[in-house]
Amino acid sequence: MTTAPTAPPPSMRLRELAFAAACAAALRAAARLGVPDALGDSPMTAEDLAAAVKAEARPLRRLLRTLSCYGVFAELPDGTFAHTDVSRLLREDDPNSLRAISLWCTEPWTWDAWPRLDEAVRTGRNVVEDLYGKEFFPYLNEDAPQSADVFNRAMTTSSVQSARDVADLLDLSGSSSVADLGGGQGHVVASLLDKHPSLHGTLVDLPRVVENALPRLRPGGDLADRACVVPGDVRVAVPVAADVYIIKNILEWDDDSTARTLRNVRAAGGQGARVVVIENLVDDSPSMRFSTAMDLLLLLNVGGAKHTTDSMLARLTDAGLVVDDVRPVNPYLHAFDCHVPG
């Protein structure tokens, strides 16, 4: 039976951290093999699981033993394995599934990029362009279509889950229109329209992104009469006037792009417009390990950064917005509620 160790001494803790890639690789392997989906509500032997996922029993047991040390699966006294609250999140059918996100964070390009973190820290530049000869997203879409698909699925999963939290947080009962800038497939807009039956919503994102907007928002969809899908790059211009603008997880580029986007929002909305910026923070958050890791990954792939509370407040005020409130959306997102002054 494998048990999670308790408070190792510093020398062993450092050894564990140095081998942390093994845990990430084990999560990826279990997800790709389909082990979490094969394991149901009843414990199973490694042999039965191996047969179900078409793997060898002995190495699969070793994989499960490693993950059990981290609370991902549990090895029982009789040698069988059972789900934990963590391992269930790797199932495809779990309503809060993190399978796609776990795969995204361990895609092949990440294993190329992480060893060059010292270079990125030394220069302040992303390393992807040197690795692949092009910027990150062109590389994904042109040279790594499978990784691009994983990215799209991960972002969809994240958007679906966080959209509910955003809609629960925001009271838009006094507004007639909302625009989600860089809103992907439109999950936030759809959730807000569901909550407020008289609200009109606009989804704005790059042309190749809004081509895959939710059917609910497009002609024939149940929200189509209150929704509009507009292609556009908000770093160039914001092509819609609205009472409220939502900007979620897109102000992680370089400072110039962030400043241009916020200026564009202010110009489009005009006096009194409400602007709600939603971001992961690398301070004042119970998800610091996750957020700081994502911060380093952004440095590696696009040269971007997650924000601290102060850095986000500085960018918003520099853009001429008045910050009225800062609230947590969930354990890993914060909302900065602002308005355009008169």
mmCIF file with all atom_site columns, C-alpha atoms in Angstrom, residues 69-224:
data_model
loop_
_atom_site.group_PDB
_atom_site.id
_atom_site.type_symbol
_atom_site.label_atom_id
_atom_site.label_alt_id
_atom_site.label_comp_id
_atom_site.label_asym_id
_atom_site.label_entity_id
_atom_site.label_seq_id
_atom_site.pdbx_PDB_ins_code
_atom_site.Cartn_x
_atom_site.Cartn_y
_atom_site.Cartn_z
_atom_site.occupancy
_atom_site.B_iso_or_equiv
_atom_site.pdbx_formal_charge
_atom_site.auth_seq_id
_atom_site.auth_comp_id
_atom_site.auth_asym_id
_atom_site.auth_atom_id
_atom_site.pdbx_PDB_model_num
ATOM 1   C CA . CYS A 1 69  ? 1.993   9.351  -3.387  1.00 0.00 ? 69  CYS A CA 1
ATOM 2   C CA . TYR A 1 70  ? 0.496   12.670 -4.500  1.00 0.00 ? 70  TYR A CA 1
ATOM 3   C CA . GLY A 1 71  ? -3.112  11.782 -3.692  1.00 0.00 ? 71  GLY A CA 1
ATOM 4   C CA . VAL A 1 72  ? -3.933  11.079 -7.330  1.00 0.00 ? 72  VAL A CA 1
ATOM 5   C CA . PHE A 1 73  ? -5.586  7.647  -6.957  1.00 0.00 ? 73  PHE A CA 1
ATOM 6   C CA . ALA A 1 74  ? -5.333  5.662  -3.718  1.00 0.00 ? 74  ALA A CA 1
ATOM 7   C CA . GLU A 1 75  ? -3.670  2.279  -3.266  1.00 0.00 ? 75  GLU A CA 1
ATOM 8   C CA . LEU A 1 76  ? -5.753  0.209  -0.836  1.00 0.00 ? 76  LEU A CA 1
ATOM 9   C CA . PRO A 1 77  ? -4.435  -2.407 1.631   1.00 0.00 ? 77  PRO A CA 1
ATOM 10  C CA . ASP A 1 78  ? -5.443  -5.263 -0.676  1.00 0.00 ? 78  ASP A CA 1
ATOM 11  C CA . GLY A 1 79  ? -3.320  -3.799 -3.508  1.00 0.00 ? 79  GLY A CA 1
ATOM 12  C CA . THR A 1 80  ? -6.225  -2.468 -5.571  1.00 0.00 ? 80  THR A CA 1
ATOM 13  C CA . PHE A 1 81  ? -6.534  1.148  -6.685  1.00 0.00 ? 81  PHE A CA 1
ATOM 14  C CA . ALA A 1 82  ? -9.423  3.554  -6.157  1.00 0.00 ? 82  ALA A CA 1
ATOM 15  C CA . HIS A 1 83  ? -10.308 7.059  -7.200  1.00 0.00 ? 83  HIS A CA 1
ATOM 16  C CA . THR A 1 84  ? -9.691  10.114 -5.050  1.00 0.00 ? 84  THR A CA 1
ATOM 17  C CA . ASP A 1 85  ? -11.300 13.536 -5.410  1.00 0.00 ? 85  ASP A CA 1
ATOM 18  C CA . VAL A 1 86  ? -8.183  14.566 -7.360  1.00 0.00 ? 86  VAL A CA 1
ATOM 19  C CA . SER A 1 87  ? -8.013  11.636 -9.769  1.00 0.00 ? 87  SER A CA 1
ATOM 20  C CA . ARG A 1 88  ? -11.709 11.971 -10.644 1.00 0.00 ? 88  ARG A CA 1
ATOM 21  C CA . LEU A 1 89  ? -10.881 15.379 -12.148 1.00 0.00 ? 89  LEU A CA 1
ATOM 22  C CA . LEU A 1 90  ? -8.868  13.542 -14.822 1.00 0.00 ? 90  LEU A CA 1
ATOM 23  C CA . ARG A 1 91  ? -12.001 11.799 -16.088 1.00 0.00 ? 91  ARG A CA 1
ATOM 24  C CA . GLU A 1 92  ? -13.530 13.013 -19.344 1.00 0.00 ? 92  GLU A CA 1
ATOM 25  C CA . ASP A 1 93  ? -17.054 12.861 -17.922 1.00 0.00 ? 93  ASP A CA 1
ATOM 26  C CA . ASP A 1 94  ? -16.466 14.736 -14.668 1.00 0.00 ? 94  ASP A CA 1
ATOM 27  C CA . PRO A 1 95  ? -18.370 18.063 -14.743 1.00 0.00 ? 95  PRO A CA 1
ATOM 28  C CA . ASN A 1 96  ? -15.285 19.795 -13.344 1.00 0.00 ? 96  ASN A CA 1
ATOM 29  C CA . SER A 1 97  ? -12.799 17.816 -15.444 1.00 0.00 ? 97  SER A CA 1
ATOM 30  C CA . LEU A 1 98  ? -9.252  19.133 -15.656 1.00 0.00 ? 98  LEU A CA 1
ATOM 31  C CA . ARG A 1 99  ? -8.068  16.466 -18.081 1.00 0.00 ? 99  ARG A CA 1
ATOM 32  C CA . ALA A 1 100 ? -7.587  18.816 -21.022 1.00 0.00 ? 100 ALA A CA 1
ATOM 33  C CA . ILE A 1 101 ? -5.801  21.397 -18.879 1.00 0.00 ? 101 ILE A CA 1
ATOM 34  C CA . SER A 1 102 ? -3.498  18.730 -17.438 1.00 0.00 ? 102 SER A CA 1
ATOM 35  C CA . LEU A 1 103 ? -2.603  17.630 -20.969 1.00 0.00 ? 103 LEU A CA 1
ATOM 36  C CA . TRP A 1 104 ? -2.088  21.226 -22.112 1.00 0.00 ? 104 TRP A CA 1
ATOM 37  C CA . CYS A 1 105 ? 0.374   21.953 -19.318 1.00 0.00 ? 105 CYS A CA 1
ATOM 38  C CA . THR A 1 106 ? 2.406   18.867 -20.299 1.00 0.00 ? 106 THR A CA 1
ATOM 39  C CA . GLU A 1 107 ? 2.320   19.121 -24.102 1.00 0.00 ? 107 GLU A CA 1
ATOM 40  C CA . PRO A 1 108 ? 5.580   18.250 -25.952 1.00 0.00 ? 108 PRO A CA 1
ATOM 41  C CA . TRP A 1 109 ? 6.571   21.899 -26.480 1.00 0.00 ? 109 TRP A CA 1
ATOM 42  C CA . THR A 1 110 ? 6.612   22.445 -22.701 1.00 0.00 ? 110 THR A CA 1
ATOM 43  C CA . TRP A 1 111 ? 9.344   19.820 -22.298 1.00 0.00 ? 111 TRP A CA 1
ATOM 44  C CA . ASP A 1 112 ? 11.391  21.683 -24.909 1.00 0.00 ? 112 ASP A CA 1
ATOM 45  C CA . ALA A 1 113 ? 10.860  25.063 -23.272 1.00 0.00 ? 113 ALA A CA 1
ATOM 46  C CA . TRP A 1 114 ? 11.219  24.457 -19.514 1.00 0.00 ? 114 TRP A CA 1
ATOM 47  C CA . PRO A 1 115 ? 14.968  23.620 -19.664 1.00 0.00 ? 115 PRO A CA 1
ATOM 48  C CA . ARG A 1 116 ? 15.534  27.099 -21.146 1.00 0.00 ? 116 ARG A CA 1
ATOM 49  C CA . LEU A 1 117 ? 13.906  28.970 -18.276 1.00 0.00 ? 117 LEU A CA 1
ATOM 50  C CA . ASP A 1 118 ? 17.261  30.369 -17.157 1.00 0.00 ? 118 ASP A CA 1
ATOM 51  C CA . GLU A 1 119 ? 17.681  31.875 -20.629 1.00 0.00 ? 119 GLU A CA 1
ATOM 52  C CA . ALA A 1 120 ? 14.219  33.453 -20.487 1.00 0.00 ? 120 ALA A CA 1
ATOM 53  C CA . VAL A 1 121 ? 14.944  34.886 -17.029 1.00 0.00 ? 121 VAL A CA 1
ATOM 54  C CA . ARG A 1 122 ? 18.314  36.222 -18.167 1.00 0.00 ? 122 ARG A CA 1
ATOM 55  C CA . THR A 1 123 ? 16.963  37.936 -21.284 1.00 0.00 ? 123 THR A CA 1
ATOM 56  C CA . GLY A 1 124 ? 13.304  38.572 -20.439 1.00 0.00 ? 124 GLY A CA 1
ATOM 57  C CA . ARG A 1 125 ? 12.371  37.061 -23.816 1.00 0.00 ? 125 ARG A CA 1
ATOM 58  C CA . ASN A 1 126 ? 10.293  34.041 -24.708 1.00 0.00 ? 126 ASN A CA 1
ATOM 59  C CA . VAL A 1 127 ? 12.269  31.006 -25.909 1.00 0.00 ? 127 VAL A CA 1
ATOM 60  C CA . VAL A 1 128 ? 9.719   29.610 -28.352 1.00 0.00 ? 128 VAL A CA 1
ATOM 61  C CA . GLU A 1 129 ? 10.824  31.757 -31.287 1.00 0.00 ? 129 GLU A CA 1
ATOM 62  C CA . ASP A 1 130 ? 14.391  30.499 -30.927 1.00 0.00 ? 130 ASP A CA 1
ATOM 63  C CA . LEU A 1 131 ? 13.197  26.909 -30.550 1.00 0.00 ? 131 LEU A CA 1
ATOM 64  C CA . TYR A 1 132 ? 10.801  26.824 -33.494 1.00 0.00 ? 132 TYR A CA 1
ATOM 65  C CA . GLY A 1 133 ? 11.622  29.877 -35.604 1.00 0.00 ? 133 GLY A CA 1
ATOM 66  C CA . LYS A 1 134 ? 8.225   31.538 -35.182 1.00 0.00 ? 134 LYS A CA 1
ATOM 67  C CA . GLU A 1 135 ? 5.946   33.019 -32.556 1.00 0.00 ? 135 GLU A CA 1
ATOM 68  C CA . PHE A 1 136 ? 4.074   30.667 -30.272 1.00 0.00 ? 136 PHE A CA 1
ATOM 69  C CA . PHE A 1 137 ? 0.547   30.661 -31.685 1.00 0.00 ? 137 PHE A CA 1
ATOM 70  C CA . PRO A 1 138 ? 1.642   30.487 -35.339 1.00 0.00 ? 138 PRO A CA 1
ATOM 71  C CA . TYR A 1 139 ? 3.848   27.550 -34.292 1.00 0.00 ? 139 TYR A CA 1
ATOM 72  C CA . LEU A 1 140 ? 0.912   25.814 -32.603 1.00 0.00 ? 140 LEU A CA 1
ATOM 73  C CA . ASN A 1 141 ? -1.517  26.279 -35.461 1.00 0.00 ? 141 ASN A CA 1
ATOM 74  C CA . GLU A 1 142 ? 0.921   25.590 -38.301 1.00 0.00 ? 142 GLU A CA 1
ATOM 75  C CA . ASP A 1 143 ? 3.343   23.008 -36.895 1.00 0.00 ? 143 ASP A CA 1
ATOM 76  C CA . ALA A 1 144 ? 1.667   21.397 -33.877 1.00 0.00 ? 144 ALA A CA 1
ATOM 77  C CA . PRO A 1 145 ? -2.028  20.963 -34.725 1.00 0.00 ? 145 PRO A CA 1
ATOM 78  C CA . GLN A 1 146 ? -2.513  18.282 -32.066 1.00 0.00 ? 146 GLN A CA 1
ATOM 79  C CA . SER A 1 147 ? -1.194  20.642 -29.404 1.00 0.00 ? 147 SER A CA 1
ATOM 80  C CA . ALA A 1 148 ? -3.403  23.393 -30.818 1.00 0.00 ? 148 ALA A CA 1
ATOM 81  C CA . ASP A 1 149 ? -6.393  21.086 -30.430 1.00 0.00 ? 149 ASP A CA 1
ATOM 82  C CA . VAL A 1 150 ? -5.422  20.314 -26.831 1.00 0.00 ? 150 VAL A CA 1
ATOM 83  C CA . PHE A 1 151 ? -5.070  24.056 -26.175 1.00 0.00 ? 151 PHE A CA 1
ATOM 84  C CA . ASN A 1 152 ? -8.529  24.773 -27.610 1.00 0.00 ? 152 ASN A CA 1
ATOM 85  C CA . ARG A 1 153 ? -10.110 22.006 -25.535 1.00 0.00 ? 153 ARG A CA 1
ATOM 86  C CA . ALA A 1 154 ? -8.320  23.201 -22.398 1.00 0.00 ? 154 ALA A CA 1
ATOM 87  C CA . MET A 1 155 ? -9.437  26.793 -22.925 1.00 0.00 ? 155 MET A CA 1
ATOM 88  C CA . THR A 1 156 ? -13.001 25.652 -23.593 1.00 0.00 ? 156 THR A CA 1
ATOM 89  C CA . THR A 1 157 ? -13.040 23.607 -20.392 1.00 0.00 ? 157 THR A CA 1
ATOM 90  C CA . SER A 1 158 ? -11.639 26.500 -18.395 1.00 0.00 ? 158 SER A CA 1
ATOM 91  C CA . SER A 1 159 ? -14.083 28.961 -19.953 1.00 0.00 ? 159 SER A CA 1
ATOM 92  C CA . VAL A 1 160 ? -17.121 26.788 -19.281 1.00 0.00 ? 160 VAL A CA 1
ATOM 93  C CA . GLN A 1 161 ? -16.179 26.370 -15.632 1.00 0.00 ? 161 GLN A CA 1
ATOM 94  C CA . SER A 1 162 ? -15.192 29.981 -14.945 1.00 0.00 ? 162 SER A CA 1
ATOM 95  C CA . ALA A 1 163 ? -18.125 31.436 -16.927 1.00 0.00 ? 163 ALA A CA 1
ATOM 96  C CA . ARG A 1 164 ? -20.525 30.171 -14.305 1.00 0.00 ? 164 ARG A CA 1
ATOM 97  C CA . ASP A 1 165 ? -18.474 31.843 -11.571 1.00 0.00 ? 165 ASP A CA 1
ATOM 98  C CA . VAL A 1 166 ? -18.307 35.137 -13.492 1.00 0.00 ? 166 VAL A CA 1
ATOM 99  C CA . ALA A 1 167 ? -22.067 35.163 -14.048 1.00 0.00 ? 167 ALA A CA 1
ATOM 100 C CA . ASP A 1 168 ? -22.694 34.419 -10.367 1.00 0.00 ? 168 ASP A CA 1
ATOM 101 C CA . LEU A 1 169 ? -20.413 37.290 -9.329  1.00 0.00 ? 169 LEU A CA 1
ATOM 102 C CA . LEU A 1 170 ? -21.581 40.067 -11.654 1.00 0.00 ? 170 LEU A CA 1
ATOM 103 C CA . ASP A 1 171 ? -24.852 41.885 -11.264 1.00 0.00 ? 171 ASP A CA 1
ATOM 104 C CA . LEU A 1 172 ? -25.696 43.430 -14.645 1.00 0.00 ? 172 LEU A CA 1
ATOM 105 C CA . SER A 1 173 ? -29.361 44.053 -13.901 1.00 0.00 ? 173 SER A CA 1
ATOM 106 C CA . GLY A 1 174 ? -28.965 47.782 -14.541 1.00 0.00 ? 174 GLY A CA 1
ATOM 107 C CA . SER A 1 175 ? -27.251 47.322 -17.909 1.00 0.00 ? 175 SER A CA 1
ATOM 108 C CA . SER A 1 176 ? -28.689 46.736 -21.355 1.00 0.00 ? 176 SER A CA 1
ATOM 109 C CA . SER A 1 177 ? -25.571 45.502 -23.184 1.00 0.00 ? 177 SER A CA 1
ATOM 110 C CA . VAL A 1 178 ? -22.345 43.623 -22.464 1.00 0.00 ? 178 VAL A CA 1
ATOM 111 C CA . ALA A 1 179 ? -19.342 42.866 -24.672 1.00 0.00 ? 179 ALA A CA 1
ATOM 112 C CA . ASP A 1 180 ? -16.862 40.095 -23.939 1.00 0.00 ? 180 ASP A CA 1
ATOM 113 C CA . LEU A 1 181 ? -13.535 41.060 -25.499 1.00 0.00 ? 181 LEU A CA 1
ATOM 114 C CA . GLY A 1 182 ? -11.295 38.174 -26.487 1.00 0.00 ? 182 GLY A CA 1
ATOM 115 C CA . GLY A 1 183 ? -14.099 35.965 -25.238 1.00 0.00 ? 183 GLY A CA 1
ATOM 116 C CA . GLY A 1 184 ? -13.245 32.813 -27.183 1.00 0.00 ? 184 GLY A CA 1
ATOM 117 C CA . GLN A 1 185 ? -16.333 30.756 -27.975 1.00 0.00 ? 185 GLN A CA 1
ATOM 118 C CA . GLY A 1 186 ? -18.617 32.950 -25.886 1.00 0.00 ? 186 GLY A CA 1
ATOM 119 C CA . HIS A 1 187 ? -19.238 30.981 -22.701 1.00 0.00 ? 187 HIS A CA 1
ATOM 120 C CA . VAL A 1 188 ? -19.153 34.089 -20.489 1.00 0.00 ? 188 VAL A CA 1
ATOM 121 C CA . VAL A 1 189 ? -21.566 35.974 -22.751 1.00 0.00 ? 189 VAL A CA 1
ATOM 122 C CA . ALA A 1 190 ? -23.938 33.005 -22.838 1.00 0.00 ? 190 ALA A CA 1
ATOM 123 C CA . SER A 1 191 ? -23.891 32.656 -19.043 1.00 0.00 ? 191 SER A CA 1
ATOM 124 C CA . LEU A 1 192 ? -24.607 36.363 -18.579 1.00 0.00 ? 192 LEU A CA 1
ATOM 125 C CA . LEU A 1 193 ? -27.456 36.296 -21.112 1.00 0.00 ? 193 LEU A CA 1
ATOM 126 C CA . ASP A 1 194 ? -28.940 33.294 -19.307 1.00 0.00 ? 194 ASP A CA 1
ATOM 127 C CA . LYS A 1 195 ? -28.828 35.204 -16.023 1.00 0.00 ? 195 LYS A CA 1
ATOM 128 C CA . HIS A 1 196 ? -30.235 38.475 -17.414 1.00 0.00 ? 196 HIS A CA 1
ATOM 129 C CA . PRO A 1 197 ? -33.100 37.870 -19.905 1.00 0.00 ? 197 PRO A CA 1
ATOM 130 C CA . SER A 1 198 ? -33.203 41.504 -21.110 1.00 0.00 ? 198 SER A CA 1
ATOM 131 C CA . LEU A 1 199 ? -29.456 41.820 -21.717 1.00 0.00 ? 199 LEU A CA 1
ATOM 132 C CA . HIS A 1 200 ? -27.867 41.997 -25.178 1.00 0.00 ? 200 HIS A CA 1
ATOM 133 C CA . GLY A 1 201 ? -24.400 40.506 -25.548 1.00 0.00 ? 201 GLY A CA 1
ATOM 134 C CA . THR A 1 202 ? -21.560 40.781 -28.059 1.00 0.00 ? 202 THR A CA 1
ATOM 135 C CA . LEU A 1 203 ? -18.663 38.373 -28.430 1.00 0.00 ? 203 LEU A CA 1
ATOM 136 C CA . VAL A 1 204 ? -15.472 39.853 -29.908 1.00 0.00 ? 204 VAL A CA 1
ATOM 137 C CA . ASP A 1 205 ? -12.415 37.797 -30.805 1.00 0.00 ? 205 ASP A CA 1
ATOM 138 C CA . LEU A 1 206 ? -10.101 37.051 -33.698 1.00 0.00 ? 206 LEU A CA 1
ATOM 139 C CA . PRO A 1 207 ? -11.834 35.798 -36.883 1.00 0.00 ? 207 PRO A CA 1
ATOM 140 C CA . ARG A 1 208 ? -10.458 32.255 -36.615 1.00 0.00 ? 208 ARG A CA 1
ATOM 141 C CA . VAL A 1 209 ? -11.717 32.096 -33.005 1.00 0.00 ? 209 VAL A CA 1
ATOM 142 C CA . VAL A 1 210 ? -15.270 33.386 -33.467 1.00 0.00 ? 210 VAL A CA 1
ATOM 143 C CA . GLU A 1 211 ? -15.736 30.984 -36.363 1.00 0.00 ? 211 GLU A CA 1
ATOM 144 C CA . ASN A 1 212 ? -16.208 28.439 -33.570 1.00 0.00 ? 212 ASN A CA 1
ATOM 145 C CA . ALA A 1 213 ? -18.538 30.546 -31.436 1.00 0.00 ? 213 ALA A CA 1
ATOM 146 C CA . LEU A 1 214 ? -21.185 28.655 -29.486 1.00 0.00 ? 214 LEU A CA 1
ATOM 147 C CA . PRO A 1 215 ? -24.146 27.646 -31.678 1.00 0.00 ? 215 PRO A CA 1
ATOM 148 C CA . ARG A 1 216 ? -26.404 29.248 -29.057 1.00 0.00 ? 216 ARG A CA 1
ATOM 149 C CA . LEU A 1 217 ? -25.056 32.674 -30.069 1.00 0.00 ? 217 LEU A CA 1
ATOM 150 C CA . ARG A 1 218 ? -25.275 32.190 -33.827 1.00 0.00 ? 218 ARG A CA 1
ATOM 151 C CA . PRO A 1 219 ? -28.298 32.370 -36.137 1.00 0.00 ? 219 PRO A CA 1
ATOM 152 C CA . GLY A 1 220 ? -30.770 29.695 -35.133 1.00 0.00 ? 220 GLY A CA 1
ATOM 153 C CA . GLY A 1 221 ? -29.459 29.489 -31.582 1.00 0.00 ? 221 GLY A CA 1
ATOM 154 C CA . ASP A 1 222 ? -31.664 30.121 -28.552 1.00 0.00 ? 222 ASP A CA 1
ATOM 155 C CA . LEU A 1 223 ? -29.699 33.281 -27.667 1.00 0.00 ? 223 LEU A CA 1
ATOM 156 C CA . ALA A 1 224 ? -29.223 34.563 -31.229 1.00 0.00 ? 224 ALA A CA 1
#
